[in-house]
Short mmCIF file of C-alpha atoms in Angstrom, two decimals:
data_model
loop_
_atom_site.label_atom_id
_atom_site.label_comp_id
_atom_site.label_asym_id
_atom_site.label_seq_id
_atom_site.Cartn_x
_atom_site.Cartn_y
_atom_site.Cartn_z
CA UNK A 30 105.74 65.11 120.14
CA UNK A 31 108.29 67.06 118.16
CA UNK A 32 106.96 69.05 115.30
CA UNK A 33 108.95 69.72 112.18
CA UNK A 34 109.56 73.25 111.54
CA UNK A 35 111.12 72.77 108.23
CA UNK A 36 109.49 74.66 105.48
CA UNK A 37 108.88 73.50 101.72
CA UNK A 38 110.22 75.48 98.78
CA UNK A 39 108.85 74.50 95.46
CA UNK A 40 110.13 74.91 91.83
CA UNK A 41 107.97 78.04 91.69
CA UNK A 42 109.07 79.48 94.91
CA UNK A 43 112.80 78.84 93.97
CA UNK A 44 112.25 80.31 90.62
CA UNK A 45 110.76 83.44 92.26
CA UNK A 46 113.52 83.90 94.66
CA UNK A 47 116.37 83.63 91.69
CA UNK A 48 114.26 85.98 89.70
CA UNK A 49 114.21 88.60 92.66
CA UNK A 50 117.70 88.14 93.07
CA UNK A 51 118.51 89.13 89.48
CA UNK A 52 116.12 92.04 89.87
CA UNK A 53 118.15 93.51 92.61
CA UNK A 54 121.69 92.41 91.40
CA UNK A 55 121.30 93.81 87.81
CA UNK A 56 119.92 97.44 89.42
CA UNK A 57 122.85 97.17 91.92
CA UNK A 58 125.30 96.77 89.34
CA UNK A 59 123.73 99.56 86.97
CA UNK A 60 123.89 101.84 90.15
CA UNK A 61 127.53 100.93 91.20
CA UNK A 62 129.13 101.40 87.73
CA UNK A 63 127.21 104.42 86.98
CA UNK A 64 125.25 103.16 83.98
CA UNK A 65 122.39 105.73 85.06
CA UNK A 66 122.74 108.83 87.11
CA UNK A 67 122.45 108.17 91.01
CA UNK A 68 119.55 110.47 91.27
CA UNK A 69 117.51 108.11 89.29
CA UNK A 70 117.61 105.29 92.07
CA UNK A 71 115.54 104.94 95.07
CA UNK A 72 116.68 102.92 98.28
CA UNK A 73 114.71 99.76 99.12
CA UNK A 74 115.06 97.35 102.19
CA UNK A 75 115.63 94.02 100.89
CA UNK A 76 117.67 90.96 102.32
CA UNK A 77 118.74 93.13 105.32
CA UNK A 78 120.39 95.66 103.08
CA UNK A 79 119.62 99.11 101.53
CA UNK A 80 119.36 98.05 98.07
CA UNK A 81 119.25 100.69 94.77
CA UNK A 82 116.38 100.29 92.56
CA UNK A 83 115.72 102.37 89.11
CA UNK A 84 113.33 104.87 88.88
CA UNK A 85 113.64 105.15 85.15
CA UNK A 86 110.37 103.83 83.65
CA UNK A 87 111.74 102.48 80.46
CA UNK A 88 114.26 100.41 82.36
CA UNK A 89 111.84 99.30 84.96
CA UNK A 90 109.39 98.00 81.97
CA UNK A 91 112.41 96.45 80.25
CA UNK A 92 113.59 94.58 83.26
CA UNK A 93 109.91 93.44 83.86
CA UNK A 94 109.91 91.73 80.28
CA UNK A 95 113.18 90.09 80.75
CA UNK A 96 112.43 88.70 84.34
CA UNK A 97 109.17 87.51 83.28
CA UNK A 98 110.63 85.70 80.34
CA UNK A 99 113.37 84.18 82.70
CA UNK A 100 110.74 82.99 85.04
CA UNK A 101 109.16 80.79 82.32
CA UNK A 102 112.59 79.67 81.19
CA UNK A 103 113.71 78.78 84.82
CA UNK A 104 110.46 76.88 85.46
CA UNK A 105 111.44 74.67 82.71
CA UNK A 106 114.99 74.24 83.31
CA UNK A 107 116.14 75.85 80.30
CA UNK A 108 118.47 78.78 81.58
CA UNK A 109 122.01 78.04 81.56
CA UNK A 110 123.51 81.61 82.39
CA UNK A 111 122.26 85.25 82.59
CA UNK A 112 125.11 87.68 81.44
CA UNK A 113 125.09 91.48 82.22
CA UNK A 114 127.45 93.15 79.54
CA UNK A 115 128.74 96.86 79.90
CA UNK A 116 130.03 98.39 76.83
CA UNK A 117 131.70 101.73 76.00
CA UNK A 118 129.52 103.92 73.54
CA UNK A 119 132.12 105.39 72.07
CA UNK A 120 134.76 102.79 71.67
CA UNK A 121 132.17 100.13 71.17
CA UNK A 122 134.54 97.85 73.48
CA UNK A 123 133.00 95.34 76.17
CA UNK A 124 134.58 96.74 79.32
CA UNK A 125 132.99 94.25 81.99
CA UNK A 126 130.78 90.68 81.66
CA UNK A 127 129.07 89.92 85.04
CA UNK A 128 128.31 86.15 84.41
CA UNK A 129 125.51 84.40 86.51
CA UNK A 130 125.74 80.57 85.98
CA UNK A 131 122.72 78.64 86.76
CA UNK A 132 122.63 75.06 87.62
CA UNK A 133 119.14 73.22 88.09
CA UNK A 134 118.65 70.16 90.33
CA UNK A 135 117.76 66.72 88.74
CA UNK A 136 115.48 64.45 90.30
CA UNK A 137 117.91 61.41 90.60
CA UNK A 138 115.22 58.77 90.09
CA UNK A 139 113.41 60.16 86.87
CA UNK A 140 116.10 62.59 85.74
CA UNK A 141 113.34 65.40 85.84
CA UNK A 142 113.41 68.90 87.56
CA UNK A 143 113.34 68.73 91.24
CA UNK A 144 110.01 69.89 92.22
CA UNK A 145 110.51 70.66 95.86
CA UNK A 146 112.96 70.76 98.71
CA UNK A 147 112.74 70.91 102.61
CA UNK A 148 116.57 70.86 103.57
CA UNK A 149 117.13 74.48 103.59
CA UNK A 150 115.34 77.54 104.82
CA UNK A 151 114.19 80.71 103.14
CA UNK A 152 116.33 82.53 105.95
CA UNK A 153 119.40 80.58 105.01
CA UNK A 154 118.93 81.29 101.10
CA UNK A 155 118.38 84.79 101.86
CA UNK A 156 121.61 84.83 103.98
CA UNK A 157 123.51 83.73 101.10
CA UNK A 158 122.02 86.20 98.68
CA UNK A 159 122.74 89.10 101.10
CA UNK A 160 126.46 87.89 101.21
CA UNK A 161 126.78 87.99 97.54
CA UNK A 162 125.07 91.30 97.19
CA UNK A 163 127.24 93.06 99.62
CA UNK A 164 130.11 91.38 97.50
CA UNK A 165 128.82 93.00 94.42
CA UNK A 166 128.66 96.27 96.00
CA UNK A 167 132.18 95.89 97.06
CA UNK A 168 133.74 95.30 93.45
CA UNK A 169 133.92 99.13 93.14
CA UNK A 170 137.10 98.89 95.24
CA UNK A 171 139.03 96.63 92.74
CA UNK A 172 137.22 97.26 89.25
CA UNK A 173 138.85 99.81 86.99
CA UNK A 174 136.95 103.33 86.60
CA UNK A 175 134.49 103.40 83.54
CA UNK A 176 136.22 106.43 81.77
CA UNK A 177 133.61 106.95 78.93
CA UNK A 178 129.65 106.78 78.84
CA UNK A 179 128.56 102.96 79.10
CA UNK A 180 125.37 101.09 78.06
CA UNK A 181 124.40 97.63 79.14
CA UNK A 182 123.06 94.57 77.62
CA UNK A 183 121.51 91.39 79.11
CA UNK A 184 122.36 88.03 77.49
CA UNK A 185 120.35 85.00 78.62
CA UNK A 186 121.90 81.44 77.45
CA UNK A 187 119.15 78.76 77.06
CA UNK A 188 118.99 75.17 75.75
CA UNK A 189 119.01 75.17 71.98
CA UNK A 190 115.53 73.99 71.57
CA UNK A 191 113.96 76.65 73.82
CA UNK A 192 111.16 78.79 72.29
CA UNK A 193 112.32 82.41 72.45
CA UNK A 194 110.02 85.42 72.00
CA UNK A 195 110.61 87.54 68.73
CA UNK A 196 111.75 90.69 70.98
CA UNK A 197 114.92 88.66 71.90
CA UNK A 198 117.77 88.81 69.35
CA UNK A 199 120.81 86.64 68.52
CA UNK A 200 123.96 87.86 69.80
CA UNK A 201 127.56 86.92 70.09
CA UNK A 202 129.08 86.55 73.65
CA UNK A 203 130.52 90.12 73.62
CA UNK A 204 133.58 89.05 75.39
CA UNK A 205 136.08 91.19 77.09
CA UNK A 206 139.32 91.78 75.57
CA UNK A 207 142.65 91.16 77.77
CA UNK A 208 140.21 90.30 80.62
CA UNK A 209 140.75 89.43 84.21
CA UNK A 210 138.24 87.44 86.02
CA UNK A 211 137.15 87.47 89.70
CA UNK A 212 134.81 84.89 90.90
CA UNK A 213 132.17 85.78 93.57
CA UNK A 214 130.02 84.04 96.04
CA UNK A 215 127.19 81.92 95.11
CA UNK A 216 123.77 80.95 96.45
CA UNK A 217 121.73 77.66 96.16
CA UNK A 218 118.25 76.92 97.08
CA UNK A 219 118.78 73.33 96.34
CA UNK A 220 116.48 73.66 93.36
CA UNK A 221 118.58 76.36 91.77
CA UNK A 222 122.15 77.34 92.27
CA UNK A 223 123.70 80.57 90.92
CA UNK A 224 127.46 81.19 90.62
CA UNK A 225 128.70 84.41 89.95
CA UNK A 226 131.89 86.00 88.38
CA UNK A 227 132.99 89.17 86.85
CA UNK A 228 135.29 89.78 83.89
CA UNK A 229 136.76 93.16 83.20
CA UNK A 230 139.44 94.60 80.89
CA UNK A 231 142.88 94.85 82.66
CA UNK A 232 144.60 98.12 82.02
CA UNK A 233 147.67 97.91 80.17
CA UNK A 234 150.49 100.62 80.08
CA UNK A 235 148.93 102.34 76.95
CA UNK A 236 145.65 103.10 79.06
CA UNK A 237 147.24 104.83 82.01
#
C-alpha cells in the first residue's frame, strides 16, 4: 500500500516561516549595506547558507518586537507589505527601499484565509527562500555605494481596520527620488507569497 509522504503546513506554520525569513533578510540587508559595523554580526547557518545576524542588543530587541507584531497581523491576513527603508542621516534622503509584497491565499469556498496546505513541502519552500537570500546578498554588485552614514526604518502596510500598538507611528511612504527598481525572486508557501524588489537612487552627473 502506498503511503503519502506529503506534510501539512498550517497557517501558523506558514506565518512562522515568513517571520523567520524577515528576521534573516532584514539582518542581511543591514549587514550587506553597512548600516551597522560588520564586527557587530555573528554568522549563523540557515537555509544552507551562512547568514549574518546582528549582536546589537537594542537592534535585536527592536526586531523581536517588530516580528512579534508582524506574526499577529499575518495570522489575521492583515499584512500587505513590509518595507525596509534606508535613509542618509546627513542628507535626510531615502536612498533605498526594500519592498516585500505579501499576498495571502484565500479559501475559494468561503473567502476566508487558507488554514493549511499539503501541496508544497518545507524543503521546497526553504529552497526558494535560500535562492532569494542569495540574490539579496548579490545586490551589492549593482547597488550604488552608500557614501554617507545611514539609518533604517521598517514600514508595515496593514489593512485600514488593523489594531496597531501605540509604539507604531504613522509614516509617509519615504519614496526614493530618481529611483531605479530591480525585482528580485519570490517565495510561496501556498498560504503566503512574498515578492521582493529594491528601489535605489540612480546616480546622476551631479553625484559623480
